[in-house]
């Protein structure tokens, strides 16, 4: 390549701004430098028929377009690789979420309070709540089982939830 090549001069004149242009797209300056170098290889004489023959109407715009397309390709490729790496990471490499030291005590206390509040519920409310929230039964199924209307079954579940909420709130001092 000759030093008087107009494409080389054009590239060298715009190289710094091309790197600045590519940096926010790819995320760091080093990758942007690589993208700009790759763009020059594609822009250089003989790289493409249109450029080699001098048929590009706006060579600076063409150079920026090459940089932009290459930068977007690099970004997409990196995102795909990151996504694939995370999907194929073994479970044992995932960071373990350790509970706070006192969390076990708080959980046991809350479980004890919940069990006491459940024990204090009227029998039909306790059965309706268990069937609905634990077993996932429909209100129609609960109504059939208890021999009541669907509206009454709904009221029993709603009443049990309200009593539990109030009981636990009262113990918290709220």
C-alpha positions as protocol buffer text, in pm:
chain_id: "A"
residue {
  index: 1
  type: UNK
  ca { x: 0 y: 0 z: 0 }
}
residue {
  index: 2
  type: UNK
  ca { x: 135 y: 339 z: -97 }
}
residue {
  index: 3
  type: UNK
  ca { x: 161 y: 627 z: 147 }
}
residue {
  index: 4
  type: UNK
  ca { x: -18 y: 854 z: -99 }
}
residue {
  index: 5
  type: UNK
  ca { x: -328 y: 629 z: -115 }
}
residue {
  index: 6
  type: UNK
  ca { x: -633 y: 853 z: -56 }
}
residue {
  index: 7
  type: UNK
  ca { x: -817 y: 577 z: 137 }
}
residue {
  index: 8
  type: UNK
  ca { x: -527 y: 534 z: 379 }
}
residue {
  index: 9
  type: UNK
  ca { x: -511 y: 911 z: 431 }
}
residue {
  index: 10
  type: UNK
  ca { x: -888 y: 926 z: 482 }
}
residue {
  index: 11
  type: UNK
  ca { x: -873 y: 640 z: 733 }
}
residue {
  index: 12
  type: UNK
  ca { x: -581 y: 791 z: 926 }
}
residue {
  index: 13
  type: UNK
  ca { x: -753 y: 1132 z: 936 }
}
residue {
  index: 14
  type: UNK
  ca { x: -1068 y: 979 z: 1089 }
}
residue {
  index: 15
  type: UNK
  ca { x: -919 y: 693 z: 1290 }
}
residue {
  index: 16
  type: UNK
  ca { x: -941 y: 861 z: 1634 }
}
residue {
  index: 17
  type: UNK
  ca { x: -1302 y: 971 z: 1582 }
}
residue {
  index: 18
  type: UNK
  ca { x: -1392 y: 624 z: 1452 }
}
residue {
  index: 19
  type: UNK
  ca { x: -1254 y: 470 z: 1771 }
}
residue {
  index: 20
  type: UNK
  ca { x: -1449 y: 725 z: 1976 }
}
residue {
  index: 21
  type: UNK
  ca { x: -1760 y: 638 z: 1772 }
}
residue {
  index: 22
  type: UNK
  ca { x: -1722 y: 261 z: 1825 }
}
residue {
  index: 23
  type: UNK
  ca { x: -1630 y: 271 z: 2196 }
}
residue {
  index: 24
  type: UNK
  ca { x: -1982 y: 326 z: 2340 }
}
residue {
  index: 25
  type: UNK
  ca { x: -2124 y: 60 z: 2108 }
}
residue {
  index: 26
  type: UNK
  ca { x: -1879 y: -216 z: 2202 }
}
residue {
  index: 27
  type: UNK
  ca { x: -1829 y: -110 z: 2562 }
}
residue {
  index: 28
  type: UNK
  ca { x: -1454 y: -50 z: 2580 }
}
residue {
  index: 29
  type: UNK
  ca { x: -1180 y: 124 z: 2389 }
}
residue {
  index: 30
  type: UNK
  ca { x: -969 y: -185 z: 2321 }
}
residue {
  index: 31
  type: UNK
  ca { x: -1252 y: -361 z: 2139 }
}
residue {
  index: 32
  type: UNK
  ca { x: -1325 y: -37 z: 1954 }
}
residue {
  index: 33
  type: UNK
  ca { x: -963 y: -29 z: 1832 }
}
residue {
  index: 34
  type: UNK
  ca { x: -1003 y: -384 z: 1699 }
}
residue {
  index: 35
  type: UNK
  ca { x: -1328 y: -292 z: 1526 }
}
residue {
  index: 36
  type: UNK
  ca { x: -1169 y: 11 z: 1358 }
}
residue {
  index: 37
  type: UNK
  ca { x: -875 y: -199 z: 1238 }
}
residue {
  index: 38
  type: UNK
  ca { x: -1116 y: -456 z: 1094 }
}
residue {
  index: 39
  type: UNK
  ca { x: -1308 y: -174 z: 928 }
}
residue {
  index: 40
  type: UNK
  ca { x: -991 y: -53 z: 757 }
}
residue {
  index: 41
  type: UNK
  ca { x: -925 y: -402 z: 622 }
}
residue {
  index: 42
  type: UNK
  ca { x: -1269 y: -397 z: 465 }
}
residue {
  index: 43
  type: UNK
  ca { x: -1224 y: -38 z: 345 }
}
residue {
  index: 44
  type: UNK
  ca { x: -872 y: -81 z: 205 }
}
residue {
  index: 45
  type: UNK
  ca { x: -805 y: -107 z: -169 }
}
residue {
  index: 46
  type: UNK
  ca { x: -922 y: -434 z: -315 }
}
residue {
  index: 47
  type: UNK
  ca { x: -1137 y: -518 z: -10 }
}
residue {
  index: 48
  type: UNK
  ca { x: -1462 y: -445 z: -192 }
}
residue {
  index: 49
  type: UNK
  ca { x: -1530 y: -381 z: -557 }
}
residue {
  index: 50
  type: UNK
  ca { x: -1706 y: -50 z: -494 }
}
residue {
  index: 51
  type: UNK
  ca { x: -1426 y: 93 z: -284 }
}
residue {
  index: 52
  type: UNK
  ca { x: -1147 y: -46 z: -502 }
}
residue {
  index: 53
  type: UNK
  ca { x: -1302 y: 102 z: -811 }
}
residue {
  index: 54
  type: UNK
  ca { x: -1361 y: 434 z: -637 }
}
residue {
  index: 55
  type: UNK
  ca { x: -1739 y: 417 z: -682 }
}
residue {
  index: 56
  type: UNK
  ca { x: -1830 y: 502 z: -322 }
}
residue {
  index: 57
  type: UNK
  ca { x: -1994 y: 846 z: -326 }
}
residue {
  index: 58
  type: UNK
  ca { x: -1928 y: 923 z: 42 }
}
residue {
  index: 59
  type: UNK
  ca { x: -1624 y: 728 z: 161 }
}
residue {
  index: 60
  type: UNK
  ca { x: -1627 y: 879 z: 512 }
}
residue {
  index: 61
  type: UNK
  ca { x: -1990 y: 781 z: 562 }
}
residue {
  index: 62
  type: UNK
  ca { x: -1914 y: 439 z: 420 }
}
residue {
  index: 63
  type: UNK
  ca { x: -1626 y: 397 z: 667 }
}
residue {
  index: 64
  type: UNK
  ca { x: -1849 y: 498 z: 959 }
}
residue {
  index: 65
  type: UNK
  ca { x: -2113 y: 251 z: 839 }
}
residue {
  index: 66
  type: UNK
  ca { x: -1855 y: -29 z: 832 }
}
residue {
  index: 67
  type: UNK
  ca { x: -1743 y: 59 z: 1186 }
}
residue {
  index: 68
  type: UNK
  ca { x: -2101 y: 73 z: 1313 }
}
residue {
  index: 69
  type: UNK
  ca { x: -2197 y: -261 z: 1158 }
}
residue {
  index: 70
  type: UNK
  ca { x: -1884 y: -433 z: 1287 }
}
residue {
  index: 71
  type: UNK
  ca { x: -1932 y: -283 z: 1635 }
}
residue {
  index: 72
  type: UNK
  ca { x: -2292 y: -405 z: 1647 }
}
residue {
  index: 73
  type: UNK
  ca { x: -2178 y: -751 z: 1532 }
}
residue {
  index: 74
  type: UNK
  ca { x: -1917 y: -764 z: 1808 }
}
residue {
  index: 75
  type: UNK
  ca { x: -2174 y: -655 z: 2067 }
}
residue {
  index: 76
  type: UNK
  ca { x: -2431 y: -913 z: 1953 }
}
residue {
  index: 77
  type: UNK
  ca { x: -2172 y: -1188 z: 1947 }
}
residue {
  index: 78
  type: UNK
  ca { x: -2055 y: -1101 z: 2299 }
}
residue {
  index: 79
  type: UNK
  ca { x: -2413 y: -1094 z: 2431 }
}
residue {
  index: 80
  type: UNK
  ca { x: -2484 y: -1433 z: 2275 }
}
residue {
  index: 81
  type: UNK
  ca { x: -2165 y: -1579 z: 2422 }
}
residue {
  index: 82
  type: UNK
  ca { x: -2248 y: -1436 z: 2766 }
}
residue {
  index: 83
  type: UNK
  ca { x: -2601 y: -1572 z: 2749 }
}
residue {
  index: 84
  type: UNK
  ca { x: -2476 y: -1917 z: 2643 }
}
residue {
  index: 85
  type: UNK
  ca { x: -2211 y: -1918 z: 2913 }
}
residue {
  index: 86
  type: UNK
  ca { x: -2471 y: -1839 z: 3181 }
}
residue {
  index: 87
  type: UNK
  ca { x: -2713 y: -2101 z: 3049 }
}
residue {
  index: 88
  type: UNK
  ca { x: -2452 y: -2373 z: 3055 }
}
residue {
  index: 89
  type: UNK
  ca { x: -2304 y: -2287 z: 3395 }
}
residue {
  index: 90
  type: UNK
  ca { x: -2328 y: -2579 z: 3638 }
}
residue {
  index: 91
  type: UNK
  ca { x: -2550 y: -2521 z: 3939 }
}
residue {
  index: 92
  type: UNK
  ca { x: -2262 y: -2573 z: 4177 }
}
residue {
  index: 93
  type: UNK
  ca { x: -2091 y: -2264 z: 4030 }
}
residue {
  index: 94
  type: UNK
  ca { x: -2387 y: -2039 z: 4113 }
}
residue {
  index: 95
  type: UNK
  ca { x: -2330 y: -1830 z: 4424 }
}
residue {
  index: 96
  type: UNK
  ca { x: -2505 y: -1974 z: 4726 }
}
residue {
  index: 97
  type: UNK
  ca { x: -2755 y: -1752 z: 4900 }
}
residue {
  index: 98
  type: UNK
  ca { x: -2689 y: -1793 z: 5267 }
}
residue {
  index: 99
  type: UNK
  ca { x: -2954 y: -1682 z: 5514 }
}
residue {
  index: 100
  type: UNK
  ca { x: -2869 y: -1431 z: 5783 }
}
residue {
  index: 101
  type: UNK
  ca { x: -2755 y: -1596 z: 6107 }
}
residue {
  index: 102
  type: UNK
  ca { x: -3072 y: -1505 z: 6293 }
}
residue {
  index: 103
  type: UNK
  ca { x: -3304 y: -1591 z: 6001 }
}
residue {
  index: 104
  type: UNK
  ca { x: -3346 y: -1952 z: 6117 }
}
residue {
  index: 105
  type: UNK
  ca { x: -3466 y: -1835 z: 6459 }
}
residue {
  index: 106
  type: UNK
  ca { x: -3706 y: -1587 z: 6300 }
}
residue {
  index: 107
  type: UNK
  ca { x: -3841 y: -1852 z: 6064 }
}
residue {
  index: 108
  type: UNK
  ca { x: -3899 y: -2099 z: 6348 }
}
residue {
  index: 109
  type: UNK
  ca { x: -4071 y: -1832 z: 6555 }
}
residue {
  index: 110
  type: UNK
  ca { x: -4294 y: -1732 z: 6265 }
}
residue {
  index: 111
  type: UNK
  ca { x: -4379 y: -2099 z: 6198 }
}
residue {
  index: 112
  type: UNK
  ca { x: -4470 y: -2148 z: 6565 }
}
residue {
  index: 113
  type: UNK
  ca { x: -4691 y: -1840 z: 6562 }
}
residue {
  index: 114
  type: UNK
  ca { x: -4859 y: -1949 z: 6238 }
}
residue {
  index: 115
  type: UNK
  ca { x: -4927 y: -2297 z: 6377 }
}
residue {
  index: 116
  type: UNK
  ca { x: -5080 y: -2146 z: 6692 }
}
residue {
  index: 117
  type: UNK
  ca { x: -5296 y: -1908 z: 6487 }
}
residue {
  index: 118
  type: UNK
  ca { x: -5412 y: -2196 z: 6265 }
}
residue {
  index: 119
  type: UNK
  ca { x: -5501 y: -2403 z: 6569 }
}
residue {
  index: 120
  type: UNK
  ca { x: -5719 y: -2117 z: 6698 }
}
residue {
  index: 121
  type: UNK
  ca { x: -5926 y: -2104 z: 6376 }
}
residue {
  index: 122
  type: UNK
  ca { x: -6274 y: -2256 z: 6374 }
}
residue {
  index: 123
  type: UNK
  ca { x: -6268 y: -2606 z: 6219 }
}
residue {
  index: 124
  type: UNK
  ca { x: -6460 y: -2519 z: 5899 }
}
residue {
  index: 125
  type: UNK
  ca { x: -6241 y: -2216 z: 5830 }
}
residue {
  index: 126
  type: UNK
  ca { x: -5924 y: -2420 z: 5886 }
}
residue {
  index: 127
  type: UNK
  ca { x: -6046 y: -2695 z: 5648 }
}
residue {
  index: 128
  type: UNK
  ca { x: -6155 y: -2443 z: 5384 }
}
residue {
  index: 129
  type: UNK
  ca { x: -5822 y: -2257 z: 5406 }
}
residue {
  index: 130
  type: UNK
  ca { x: -5617 y: -2578 z: 5381 }
}
residue {
  index: 131
  type: UNK
  ca { x: -5819 y: -2704 z: 5085 }
}
residue {
  index: 132
  type: UNK
  ca { x: -5792 y: -2371 z: 4902 }
}
residue {
  index: 133
  type: UNK
  ca { x: -5439 y: -2248 z: 4979 }
}
residue {
  index: 134
  type: UNK
  ca { x: -5250 y: -2574 z: 5037 }
}
residue {
  index: 135
  type: UNK
  ca { x: -5434 y: -2830 z: 4823 }
}
residue {
  index: 136
  type: UNK
  ca { x: -5527 y: -2580 z: 4551 }
}
residue {
  index: 137
  type: UNK
  ca { x: -5893 y: -2682 z: 4546 }
}
residue {
  index: 138
  type: UNK
  ca { x: -6157 y: -2465 z: 4385 }
}
residue {
  index: 139
  type: UNK
  ca { x: -6424 y: -2291 z: 4587 }
}
residue {
  index: 140
  type: UNK
  ca { x: -6682 y: -2519 z: 4423 }
}
residue {
  index: 141
  type: UNK
  ca { x: -6492 y: -2826 z: 4546 }
}
residue {
  index: 142
  type: UNK
  ca { x: -6467 y: -2681 z: 4897 }
}
residue {
  index: 143
  type: UNK
  ca { x: -6839 y: -2597 z: 4896 }
}
residue {
  index: 144
  type: UNK
  ca { x: -6927 y: -2953 z: 4788 }
}
residue {
  index: 145
  type: UNK
  ca { x: -6698 y: -3104 z: 5051 }
}
residue {
  index: 146
  type: UNK
  ca { x: -6835 y: -2889 z: 5335 }
}
residue {
  index: 147
  type: UNK
  ca { x: -7196 y: -2897 z: 5212 }
}
residue {
  index: 148
  type: UNK
  ca { x: -7222 y: -2518 z: 5181 }
}
residue {
  index: 149
  type: UNK
  ca { x: -7269 y: -2269 z: 4897 }
}
residue {
  index: 150
  type: UNK
  ca { x: -6976 y: -2137 z: 4696 }
}
residue {
  index: 151
  type: UNK
  ca { x: -7032 y: -1794 z: 4852 }
}
residue {
  index: 152
  type: UNK
  ca { x: -7006 y: -1944 z: 5201 }
}
residue {
  index: 153
  type: UNK
  ca { x: -6692 y: -2136 z: 5102 }
}
residue {
  index: 154
  type: UNK
  ca { x: -6540 y: -1808 z: 4983 }
}
residue {
  index: 155
  type: UNK
  ca { x: -6639 y: -1638 z: 5308 }
}
residue {
  index: 156
  type: UNK
  ca { x: -6478 y: -1921 z: 5511 }
}
residue {
  index: 157
  type: UNK
  ca { x: -6147 y: -1890 z: 5323 }
}
residue {
  index: 158
  type: UNK
  ca { x: -6155 y: -1512 z: 5341 }
}
residue {
  index: 159
  type: UNK
  ca { x: -6239 y: -1518 z: 5712 }
}
residue {
  index: 160
  type: UNK
  ca { x: -5953 y: -1761 z: 5785 }
}
residue {
  index: 161
  type: UNK
  ca { x: -5703 y: -1541 z: 5601 }
}
residue {
  index: 162
  type: UNK
  ca { x: -5829 y: -1234 z: 5786 }
}
residue {
  index: 163
  type: UNK
  ca { x: -5808 y: -1405 z: 6128 }
}
residue {
  index: 164
  type: UNK
  ca { x: -5453 y: -1529 z: 6056 }
}
residue {
  index: 165
  type: UNK
  ca { x: -5343 y: -1186 z: 5940 }
}
residue {
  index: 166
  type: UNK
  ca { x: -5486 y: -1018 z: 6249 }
}
residue {
  index: 167
  type: UNK
  ca { x: -5342 y: -1281 z: 6483 }
}
residue {
  index: 168
  type: UNK
  ca { x: -4993 y: -1249 z: 6339 }
}
residue {
  index: 169
  type: UNK
  ca { x: -5014 y: -872 z: 6329 }
}
residue {
  index: 170
  type: UNK
  ca { x: -5119 y: -857 z: 6695 }
}
residue {
  index: 171
  type: UNK
  ca { x: -4822 y: -1072 z: 6797 }
}
residue {
  index: 172
  type: UNK
  ca { x: -4586 y: -845 z: 6606 }
}
residue {
  index: 173
  type: UNK
  ca { x: -4707 y: -553 z: 6811 }
}
residue {
  index: 174
  type: UNK
  ca { x: -4849 y: -368 z: 6512 }
}
